[in-house]
CSV table of C-alpha atoms and ligand atoms in Angstrom, one decimal:
chain,number,residue,atom,x,y,z
A,1,UNK,CA,-47.0,17.9,-26.1
A,2,UNK,CA,-46.9,14.6,-24.3
A,3,UNK,CA,-49.2,12.4,-22.3
A,4,UNK,CA,-48.3,9.1,-20.7
A,5,UNK,CA,-49.0,6.2,-18.4
A,6,UNK,CA,-46.0,4.8,-16.5
A,7,UNK,CA,-45.9,1.4,-14.8
A,8,UNK,CA,-42.7,-0.2,-13.3
A,9,UNK,CA,-43.6,-2.6,-10.5
A,10,UNK,CA,-40.2,-4.2,-9.9
A,11,UNK,CA,-38.6,-3.8,-6.5
A,12,UNK,CA,-35.0,-2.8,-7.3
A,13,UNK,CA,-32.4,-3.5,-4.6
A,14,UNK,CA,-29.3,-1.7,-5.8
A,15,UNK,CA,-25.8,-1.4,-4.4
A,16,UNK,CA,-22.5,-3.0,-3.6
A,17,UNK,CA,-22.9,-6.1,-1.4
A,18,UNK,CA,-26.7,-6.1,-1.8
A,19,UNK,CA,-26.6,-9.8,-2.9
A,20,UNK,CA,-26.4,-10.7,0.8
A,21,UNK,CA,-29.9,-9.3,1.2
A,22,UNK,CA,-31.4,-11.8,-1.2
A,23,UNK,CA,-32.9,-14.0,1.6
A,24,UNK,CA,-35.1,-11.2,3.0
A,25,UNK,CA,-36.4,-10.3,-0.4
A,26,UNK,CA,-37.4,-13.8,-1.5
A,27,UNK,CA,-38.8,-14.9,1.8
A,28,UNK,CA,-42.4,-15.8,1.3
A,29,UNK,CA,-42.2,-16.4,-2.5
A,30,UNK,CA,-42.2,-20.2,-2.1
A,31,UNK,CA,-40.2,-23.2,-1.0
A,32,UNK,CA,-38.6,-24.4,-4.2
A,33,UNK,CA,-36.7,-22.3,-6.7
A,34,UNK,CA,-35.5,-23.0,-10.2
A,35,UNK,CA,-32.2,-21.2,-10.5
A,36,UNK,CA,-31.6,-20.4,-14.2
A,37,UNK,CA,-28.1,-19.7,-15.3
A,38,UNK,CA,-25.5,-20.0,-18.1
A,39,UNK,CA,-23.1,-22.8,-18.6
A,40,UNK,CA,-20.0,-21.6,-16.7
A,41,UNK,CA,-19.4,-18.0,-15.6
A,42,UNK,CA,-21.6,-18.0,-12.4
A,43,UNK,CA,-20.0,-21.3,-11.4
A,44,UNK,CA,-16.5,-20.1,-11.9
A,45,UNK,CA,-17.1,-16.9,-10.0
A,46,UNK,CA,-18.8,-18.8,-7.1
A,47,UNK,CA,-22.0,-16.7,-7.5
A,48,UNK,CA,-24.2,-19.7,-8.2
A,49,UNK,CA,-23.2,-21.5,-5.0
A,50,UNK,CA,-23.6,-18.3,-3.0
A,51,UNK,CA,-27.1,-17.8,-4.3
A,52,UNK,CA,-28.1,-21.4,-3.5
A,53,UNK,CA,-26.7,-20.9,0.0
A,54,UNK,CA,-28.5,-17.6,0.5
A,55,UNK,CA,-31.8,-19.2,-0.6
A,56,UNK,CA,-31.2,-22.0,1.9
A,57,UNK,CA,-31.2,-19.4,4.7
A,58,UNK,CA,-34.9,-18.9,4.3
A,59,UNK,CA,-35.7,-22.6,3.7
A,60,UNK,CA,-35.8,-22.4,-0.1
A,61,UNK,CA,-34.5,-25.5,-1.9
A,62,UNK,CA,-32.8,-24.9,-5.3
A,63,UNK,CA,-32.9,-26.8,-8.5
A,64,UNK,CA,-30.2,-25.5,-10.9
A,65,UNK,CA,-30.9,-25.2,-14.6
A,66,UNK,CA,-27.6,-24.3,-16.2
A,67,UNK,CA,-28.3,-24.9,-19.9
A,68,UNK,CA,-28.9,-21.3,-21.1
A,69,UNK,CA,-26.7,-20.2,-24.0
A,70,UNK,CA,-26.1,-16.6,-25.2
A,71,UNK,CA,-29.0,-15.6,-27.4
A,72,UNK,CA,-31.3,-18.1,-25.7
A,73,UNK,CA,-33.3,-20.5,-27.8
A,74,UNK,CA,-36.9,-21.8,-27.6
A,75,UNK,CA,-35.9,-25.4,-26.9
A,76,UNK,CA,-34.0,-24.5,-23.8
A,77,UNK,CA,-36.9,-22.4,-22.5
A,78,UNK,CA,-39.4,-25.2,-23.0
A,79,UNK,CA,-37.0,-27.7,-21.4
A,80,UNK,CA,-36.6,-25.4,-18.4
A,81,UNK,CA,-40.4,-25.0,-18.1
A,82,UNK,CA,-40.9,-28.8,-18.2
A,83,UNK,CA,-38.4,-29.2,-15.4
A,84,UNK,CA,-40.1,-26.5,-13.4
A,85,UNK,CA,-43.4,-28.3,-13.7
A,86,UNK,CA,-42.0,-31.7,-12.9
A,87,UNK,CA,-40.2,-30.3,-9.8
A,88,UNK,CA,-43.2,-28.2,-8.7
A,89,UNK,CA,-41.2,-25.0,-8.6
A,90,UNK,CA,-42.6,-22.0,-6.8
A,91,UNK,CA,-40.3,-19.2,-8.1
A,92,UNK,CA,-37.7,-18.7,-10.8
A,93,UNK,CA,-34.4,-16.9,-10.4
A,94,UNK,CA,-32.4,-15.7,-13.4
A,95,UNK,CA,-28.7,-15.4,-12.4
A,96,UNK,CA,-26.2,-14.0,-15.0
A,97,UNK,CA,-26.4,-11.8,-18.1
A,98,UNK,CA,-29.5,-11.0,-20.1
A,99,UNK,CA,-29.8,-14.6,-21.5
A,100,UNK,CA,-30.4,-16.4,-18.2
A,101,UNK,CA,-32.7,-13.7,-16.9
A,102,UNK,CA,-34.8,-13.5,-20.1
A,103,UNK,CA,-34.9,-17.3,-20.0
A,104,UNK,CA,-36.1,-17.3,-16.4
A,105,UNK,CA,-38.9,-14.9,-17.5
A,106,UNK,CA,-40.0,-17.1,-20.4
A,107,UNK,CA,-39.8,-20.3,-18.2
A,108,UNK,CA,-41.9,-18.7,-15.5
A,109,UNK,CA,-44.6,-17.8,-18.1
A,110,UNK,CA,-44.5,-21.2,-19.8
A,111,UNK,CA,-44.3,-23.3,-16.6
A,112,UNK,CA,-47.3,-21.6,-15.1
A,113,UNK,CA,-49.5,-21.3,-18.3
A,114,UNK,CA,-48.6,-24.6,-20.0
A,115,UNK,CA,-47.7,-25.5,-23.7
A,116,UNK,CA,-44.7,-24.1,-25.5
A,117,UNK,CA,-43.3,-20.6,-24.9
A,118,UNK,CA,-43.8,-19.8,-28.7
A,119,UNK,CA,-47.6,-20.2,-28.3
A,120,UNK,CA,-47.6,-17.0,-26.3
A,121,UNK,CA,-45.5,-14.9,-28.7
A,122,UNK,CA,-47.1,-12.6,-31.1
A,123,UNK,CA,-45.7,-14.5,-34.1
A,124,UNK,CA,-46.4,-18.0,-32.7
A,125,UNK,CA,-50.1,-17.9,-31.8
A,126,UNK,CA,-50.4,-14.9,-29.5
A,127,UNK,CA,-52.1,-16.9,-26.7
A,128,UNK,CA,-52.6,-14.9,-23.6
A,129,UNK,CA,-50.6,-16.5,-20.7
A,130,UNK,CA,-52.8,-17.2,-17.6
A,131,UNK,CA,-50.1,-16.7,-15.1
A,132,UNK,CA,-46.4,-16.6,-14.3
A,133,UNK,CA,-44.3,-17.8,-11.4
A,134,UNK,CA,-42.6,-15.0,-9.4
A,135,UNK,CA,-39.3,-14.0,-11.1
A,136,UNK,CA,-36.2,-12.8,-9.4
A,137,UNK,CA,-33.3,-11.3,-11.4
A,138,UNK,CA,-29.7,-11.1,-10.4
A,139,UNK,CA,-27.8,-9.5,-13.3
A,140,UNK,CA,-24.0,-10.0,-13.6
A,141,UNK,CA,-23.7,-7.7,-16.6
A,142,UNK,CA,-24.6,-4.1,-17.0
A,143,UNK,CA,-26.4,-3.9,-20.3
A,144,UNK,CA,-29.7,-5.6,-21.0
A,145,UNK,CA,-31.8,-3.7,-18.4
A,146,UNK,CA,-33.9,-6.9,-18.2
A,147,UNK,CA,-33.9,-6.5,-14.4
A,148,UNK,CA,-36.1,-3.4,-14.8
A,149,UNK,CA,-38.4,-4.4,-17.7
A,150,UNK,CA,-41.0,-7.0,-18.6
A,151,UNK,CA,-39.2,-8.1,-21.9
A,152,UNK,CA,-37.5,-11.3,-22.9
A,153,UNK,CA,-35.7,-12.2,-26.1
A,154,UNK,CA,-35.9,-15.8,-27.4
A,155,UNK,CA,-34.8,-17.2,-30.7
A,156,UNK,CA,-36.7,-19.8,-32.7
A,157,UNK,CA,-34.0,-21.5,-34.6
A,158,UNK,CA,-36.4,-23.1,-37.1
A,159,UNK,CA,-37.8,-19.8,-38.3
A,160,UNK,CA,-34.7,-17.7,-37.6
A,161,UNK,CA,-36.9,-15.4,-35.6
A,162,UNK,CA,-35.3,-13.6,-32.7
A,163,UNK,CA,-38.2,-12.2,-30.9
A,164,UNK,CA,-38.3,-9.7,-28.0
A,165,UNK,CA,-41.6,-9.6,-26.2
A,166,UNK,CA,-43.1,-8.7,-22.8
A,167,UNK,CA,-46.3,-9.8,-21.0
A,168,UNK,CA,-47.1,-6.7,-18.9
A,169,UNK,CA,-47.3,-7.2,-15.2
A,170,UNK,CA,-46.8,-11.0,-15.4
A,171,UNK,CA,-43.2,-10.8,-16.7
A,172,UNK,CA,-41.7,-8.0,-14.6
A,173,UNK,CA,-39.2,-9.4,-12.1
A,174,UNK,CA,-40.8,-9.3,-8.6
A,175,UNK,CA,-37.4,-8.3,-7.2
A,176,UNK,CA,-34.1,-7.5,-8.9
A,177,UNK,CA,-30.8,-7.5,-6.9
A,178,UNK,CA,-28.4,-5.2,-8.8
A,179,UNK,CA,-25.0,-5.6,-7.1
A,180,UNK,CA,-22.1,-4.1,-9.0
A,181,UNK,CA,-19.7,-6.3,-7.0
A,182,UNK,CA,-20.9,-9.4,-8.9
A,183,UNK,CA,-20.1,-7.7,-12.2
A,184,UNK,CA,-16.4,-7.0,-11.6
A,185,UNK,CA,-15.4,-10.3,-13.3
A,186,UNK,CA,-16.8,-9.2,-16.6
A,187,UNK,CA,-13.9,-9.0,-19.2
A,188,UNK,CA,-13.1,-5.7,-21.0
A,189,UNK,CA,-14.9,-6.5,-24.3
A,190,UNK,CA,-18.0,-7.8,-22.5
A,191,UNK,CA,-17.9,-4.7,-20.3
A,192,UNK,CA,-18.0,-2.6,-23.5
A,193,UNK,CA,-20.6,-4.5,-25.4
A,194,UNK,CA,-23.1,-4.7,-22.5
A,195,UNK,CA,-22.6,-1.0,-21.6
A,196,UNK,CA,-23.2,-0.1,-25.2
A,197,UNK,CA,-26.4,-2.1,-25.1
A,198,UNK,CA,-27.5,0.0,-22.2
A,199,UNK,CA,-26.4,3.2,-24.0
A,200,UNK,CA,-28.5,2.3,-27.1
A,201,UNK,CA,-31.6,1.4,-24.9
A,202,UNK,CA,-31.4,5.0,-23.6
A,203,UNK,CA,-30.5,6.6,-26.9
A,204,UNK,CA,-33.4,4.9,-28.7
A,205,UNK,CA,-35.8,5.6,-25.9
A,206,UNK,CA,-34.8,9.3,-26.1
A,207,UNK,CA,-35.4,9.6,-29.9
A,208,UNK,CA,-38.6,7.4,-29.7
A,209,UNK,CA,-41.5,9.5,-31.1
A,210,UNK,CA,-43.4,8.8,-27.8
A,211,UNK,CA,-40.6,10.0,-25.5
A,212,UNK,CA,-41.6,12.0,-22.5
A,213,UNK,CA,-39.8,13.8,-19.7
A,214,UNK,CA,-39.9,11.0,-17.1
A,215,UNK,CA,-38.2,8.6,-19.5
A,216,UNK,CA,-35.9,11.4,-21.0
A,217,UNK,CA,-34.3,12.3,-17.7
A,218,UNK,CA,-33.3,8.7,-17.1
A,219,UNK,CA,-32.2,8.2,-20.7
A,220,UNK,CA,-29.9,11.2,-20.7
A,221,UNK,CA,-28.5,10.4,-17.3
A,222,UNK,CA,-27.8,6.8,-18.3
A,223,UNK,CA,-26.0,7.8,-21.5
A,224,UNK,CA,-23.8,10.3,-19.5
A,225,UNK,CA,-22.9,7.6,-17.0
A,226,UNK,CA,-21.8,5.2,-19.7
A,227,UNK,CA,-19.7,7.9,-21.5
A,228,UNK,CA,-18.1,9.0,-18.2
A,229,UNK,CA,-17.3,5.5,-16.8
A,230,UNK,CA,-17.0,2.9,-19.5
A,231,UNK,CA,-13.4,3.7,-20.3
A,232,UNK,CA,-12.5,3.4,-16.6
A,233,UNK,CA,-14.2,0.0,-16.2
A,234,UNK,CA,-12.8,-1.2,-19.5
A,235,UNK,CA,-9.2,-0.5,-18.3
A,236,UNK,CA,-9.7,-1.7,-14.8
A,237,UNK,CA,-12.6,-4.1,-14.3
A,238,UNK,CA,-12.2,-4.0,-10.5
A,239,UNK,CA,-13.0,-0.3,-10.3
A,240,UNK,CA,-16.1,-0.7,-8.2
A,241,UNK,CA,-17.1,3.0,-8.5
A,242,UNK,CA,-17.2,2.8,-12.3
A,243,UNK,CA,-19.0,-0.6,-12.1
A,244,UNK,CA,-21.6,1.0,-9.9
A,245,UNK,CA,-22.2,3.8,-12.3
A,246,UNK,CA,-22.5,1.4,-15.2
A,247,UNK,CA,-24.8,-0.9,-13.3
A,248,UNK,CA,-27.1,2.0,-12.5
A,249,UNK,CA,-26.8,3.3,-16.1
A,250,UNK,CA,-28.1,-0.2,-17.3
A,251,UNK,CA,-30.9,-0.3,-14.8
A,252,UNK,CA,-32.0,3.2,-15.7
A,253,UNK,CA,-31.9,2.2,-19.4
A,254,UNK,CA,-34.0,-0.8,-18.5
A,255,UNK,CA,-36.6,1.6,-16.9
A,256,UNK,CA,-36.6,3.7,-20.1
A,257,UNK,CA,-37.3,0.6,-22.1
A,258,UNK,CA,-40.3,0.0,-19.9
A,259,UNK,CA,-41.5,3.6,-20.0
A,260,UNK,CA,-40.8,4.5,-23.6
A,261,UNK,CA,-39.0,1.7,-25.4
A,262,UNK,CA,-36.4,1.1,-28.1
A,263,UNK,CA,-36.8,1.9,-31.8
A,264,UNK,CA,-35.7,0.4,-35.1
A,265,UNK,CA,-32.0,0.1,-34.3
A,266,UNK,CA,-32.9,-2.7,-32.0
A,267,UNK,CA,-35.1,-4.3,-34.6
A,268,UNK,CA,-32.3,-4.2,-37.1
A,269,UNK,CA,-29.8,-5.7,-34.6
A,270,UNK,CA,-32.3,-8.6,-33.8
A,271,UNK,CA,-32.1,-9.3,-37.5
A,272,UNK,CA,-28.3,-9.7,-37.4
A,273,UNK,CA,-28.2,-11.8,-34.3
A,274,UNK,CA,-31.3,-13.7,-35.3
A,275,UNK,CA,-29.6,-14.7,-38.6
A,276,UNK,CA,-26.3,-15.4,-37.0
A,277,UNK,CA,-26.5,-16.4,-33.3
A,278,UNK,CA,-22.8,-15.8,-32.8
A,279,UNK,CA,-23.3,-12.0,-33.2
A,280,UNK,CA,-23.1,-10.2,-29.8
A,281,UNK,CA,-26.1,-8.0,-29.4
A,282,UNK,CA,-24.1,-4.9,-28.1
A,283,UNK,CA,-21.6,-5.2,-30.8
A,284,UNK,CA,-24.3,-5.5,-33.5
A,285,UNK,CA,-26.0,-2.3,-32.1
A,286,UNK,CA,-22.7,-0.4,-32.4
A,287,UNK,CA,-22.1,-1.7,-35.9
A,288,UNK,CA,-25.5,-0.3,-37.0
A,289,UNK,CA,-26.0,2.7,-34.7
A,290,UNK,CA,-24.1,5.5,-36.4
A,291,UNK,CA,-25.5,4.5,-39.8
A,292,UNK,CA,-29.0,4.3,-38.4
A,293,UNK,CA,-28.7,7.8,-36.8
A,294,UNK,CA,-27.3,9.2,-40.1
A,295,UNK,CA,-30.2,7.7,-42.0
A,296,UNK,CA,-32.9,9.1,-39.8
A,297,UNK,CA,-31.1,12.4,-39.2
A,298,UNK,CA,-33.6,14.6,-41.0
A,299,UNK,CA,-36.4,13.3,-38.9
A,300,UNK,CA,-34.6,13.2,-35.5
A,301,UNK,CA,-31.9,15.9,-35.6
A,302,UNK,CA,-33.5,17.9,-32.8
A,303,UNK,CA,-33.3,15.0,-30.3
A,304,UNK,CA,-29.9,13.8,-31.5
A,305,UNK,CA,-28.6,17.4,-31.1
A,306,UNK,CA,-29.7,17.3,-27.4
A,307,UNK,CA,-27.8,14.0,-27.0
A,308,UNK,CA,-24.8,15.7,-28.6
A,309,UNK,CA,-24.9,18.7,-26.3
A,310,UNK,CA,-25.9,16.9,-23.0
A,311,UNK,CA,-24.0,13.6,-23.4
A,312,UNK,CA,-21.0,14.4,-25.5
A,313,UNK,CA,-20.5,18.1,-24.7
A,314,UNK,CA,-21.0,19.3,-28.2
A,315,UNK,CA,-21.1,23.1,-28.4
A,316,UNK,CA,-23.0,24.0,-31.6
A,317,UNK,CA,-26.1,26.1,-31.8
A,318,UNK,CA,-27.5,24.8,-35.1
A,319,UNK,CA,-29.4,21.6,-34.4
A,320,UNK,CA,-28.7,19.9,-37.7
A,321,UNK,CA,-25.0,20.4,-37.3
A,322,UNK,CA,-25.0,19.5,-33.6
A,323,UNK,CA,-26.7,16.2,-34.5
A,324,UNK,CA,-24.0,15.5,-37.1
A,325,UNK,CA,-21.3,16.2,-34.5
A,326,UNK,CA,-23.2,13.9,-32.0
A,327,UNK,CA,-23.0,11.0,-34.5
A,328,UNK,CA,-19.3,11.7,-35.0
A,329,UNK,CA,-18.7,11.7,-31.3
A,330,UNK,CA,-20.6,8.5,-30.9
A,331,UNK,CA,-18.5,6.9,-33.5
A,332,UNK,CA,-15.3,8.1,-31.8
A,333,UNK,CA,-16.5,6.8,-28.5
A,334,UNK,CA,-17.3,3.4,-29.9
A,335,UNK,CA,-13.8,3.4,-31.5
A,336,UNK,CA,-12.2,3.4,-28.0
A,337,UNK,CA,-13.7,-0.1,-27.4
A,338,UNK,CA,-13.2,-1.4,-31.0
A,339,UNK,CA,-17.0,-1.5,-31.5
A,340,UNK,CA,-17.1,0.1,-34.9
A,341,UNK,CA,-17.3,-3.1,-36.9
A,342,UNK,CA,-18.6,-3.1,-40.4
A,343,UNK,CA,-21.6,-5.4,-40.7
A,344,UNK,CA,-19.9,-7.5,-43.4
A,345,UNK,CA,-17.4,-8.6,-40.9
A,346,UNK,CA,-20.0,-10.0,-38.5
A,347,UNK,CA,-20.6,-13.1,-40.6
A,348,UNK,CA,-23.8,-12.5,-42.6
A,349,UNK,CA,-23.8,-12.8,-46.4
A,350,UNK,CA,-24.9,-9.6,-48.2
A,351,UNK,CA,-27.4,-11.7,-50.1
A,352,UNK,CA,-29.3,-12.1,-46.7
A,353,UNK,CA,-30.0,-8.4,-46.4
A,354,UNK,CA,-33.3,-8.3,-48.2
A,355,UNK,CA,-34.8,-11.4,-46.6
A,356,UNK,CA,-33.5,-10.3,-43.2
A,357,UNK,CA,-35.1,-6.8,-43.6
A,358,UNK,CA,-38.4,-8.4,-44.5
A,359,UNK,CA,-38.3,-10.8,-41.5
A,360,UNK,CA,-37.4,-8.2,-38.9
A,361,UNK,CA,-39.7,-5.6,-40.3
A,362,UNK,CA,-42.6,-8.1,-40.0
A,363,UNK,CA,-41.6,-9.0,-36.4
A,364,UNK,CA,-40.9,-5.4,-35.2
A,365,UNK,CA,-43.3,-3.2,-37.1
A,366,UNK,CA,-44.2,-1.5,-33.8
A,367,UNK,CA,-40.5,-0.4,-33.4
A,368,UNK,CA,-40.5,1.0,-36.9
A,369,UNK,CA,-43.7,2.9,-36.1
A,370,UNK,CA,-42.2,4.7,-33.1
A,371,UNK,CA,-39.0,5.6,-35.0
A,372,UNK,CA,-38.7,9.1,-36.3
A,373,UNK,CA,-39.6,9.0,-40.0
A,374,UNK,CA,-41.3,5.6,-39.7
A,375,UNK,CA,-38.8,3.5,-41.7
A,376,UNK,CA,-40.1,0.9,-44.2
A,377,UNK,CA,-38.7,-2.4,-45.3
A,378,UNK,CA,-36.8,-0.5,-48.1
A,379,UNK,CA,-35.4,1.8,-45.5
A,380,UNK,CA,-34.2,-1.2,-43.4
A,381,UNK,CA,-32.4,-2.5,-46.5
A,382,UNK,CA,-30.7,0.8,-47.0
A,383,UNK,CA,-29.6,1.1,-43.4
A,384,UNK,CA,-28.1,-2.4,-43.5
A,385,UNK,CA,-26.3,-1.4,-46.7
A,386,UNK,CA,-25.0,1.8,-45.2
A,387,UNK,CA,-23.6,-0.1,-42.2
A,388,UNK,CA,-22.2,-2.8,-44.5
B,401,FE2,FE1,-30.7,-4.3,-26.2
């Protein structure tokens, strides 16, 4: 039995060449934009200049904030918010991968509501933000799904907390322009890591104990699109059809995150990349994923069996066995993109496992609670050890 409430207010403008329609979608949102981006890729590709030119067409002046690093940190968010206040910014654009877009969301909340971003997080004071500036997302990767959800992930280096949080209606992008053409420059390994991030958003939403049909249909569809198209885009980044399929798979997965949400596998990964910022989120998910599924198998085999049959074409009538085959297929799929890395090779000492498990469990209790079998801190330790 299921009952649900679904809310997804973002206008999604999807398709090849849609970036050109940016002016008409931002017209009326203000006169001065903060364009939040990373340090180099949007400059090299020419996208940043293009966005600034497109904004000019409807009389919007741009201030570029290009200090965002992968796995964005609190200091950068607060610096961006200060700049936004000083420049009297009306709207915030995030251009790039998940990091610039998540930073744009956090800057928009902090610039409008004041103080430090951490004051509003559930571990840093849980203050309720008063308001947010309108957010516009232009993703250049197909993984995070942040263009279709209210969440942002920000790391506090002092406490080693890598926290994902949303602020309901305030932090959904007003508009997201999802144009697969701006994603073709993504190199093969990034193509794989970001696609696997999308895959795990959908997989986790599908096994979430609160899953329901609206979210299920998107989750299964998104996993199928990743499985059918990742190899093509990995071998030929310019294949626009494969890029389009992966871009939609990512946005669909973002919607499932909004509707249902991820489970403990994401919590465990935030532990890895919170303790070592160099760890790439998508790769961390792959390093943990098969072990995680193996660990929760007895509580989730019915749902994993469906993934096996529908996504990987497993023909097996016994659910427990079909679920085992699904995990094997997932491992084989990840192997194609060299994503099966043992956790010990990711640069975290084994002695950190206990502390890391306690930190992430405390931060992501809600994700543990919606995971089949409700894993505890001890279970987190065991999963890390299995994936070691
Ligand atoms: Fe993710």
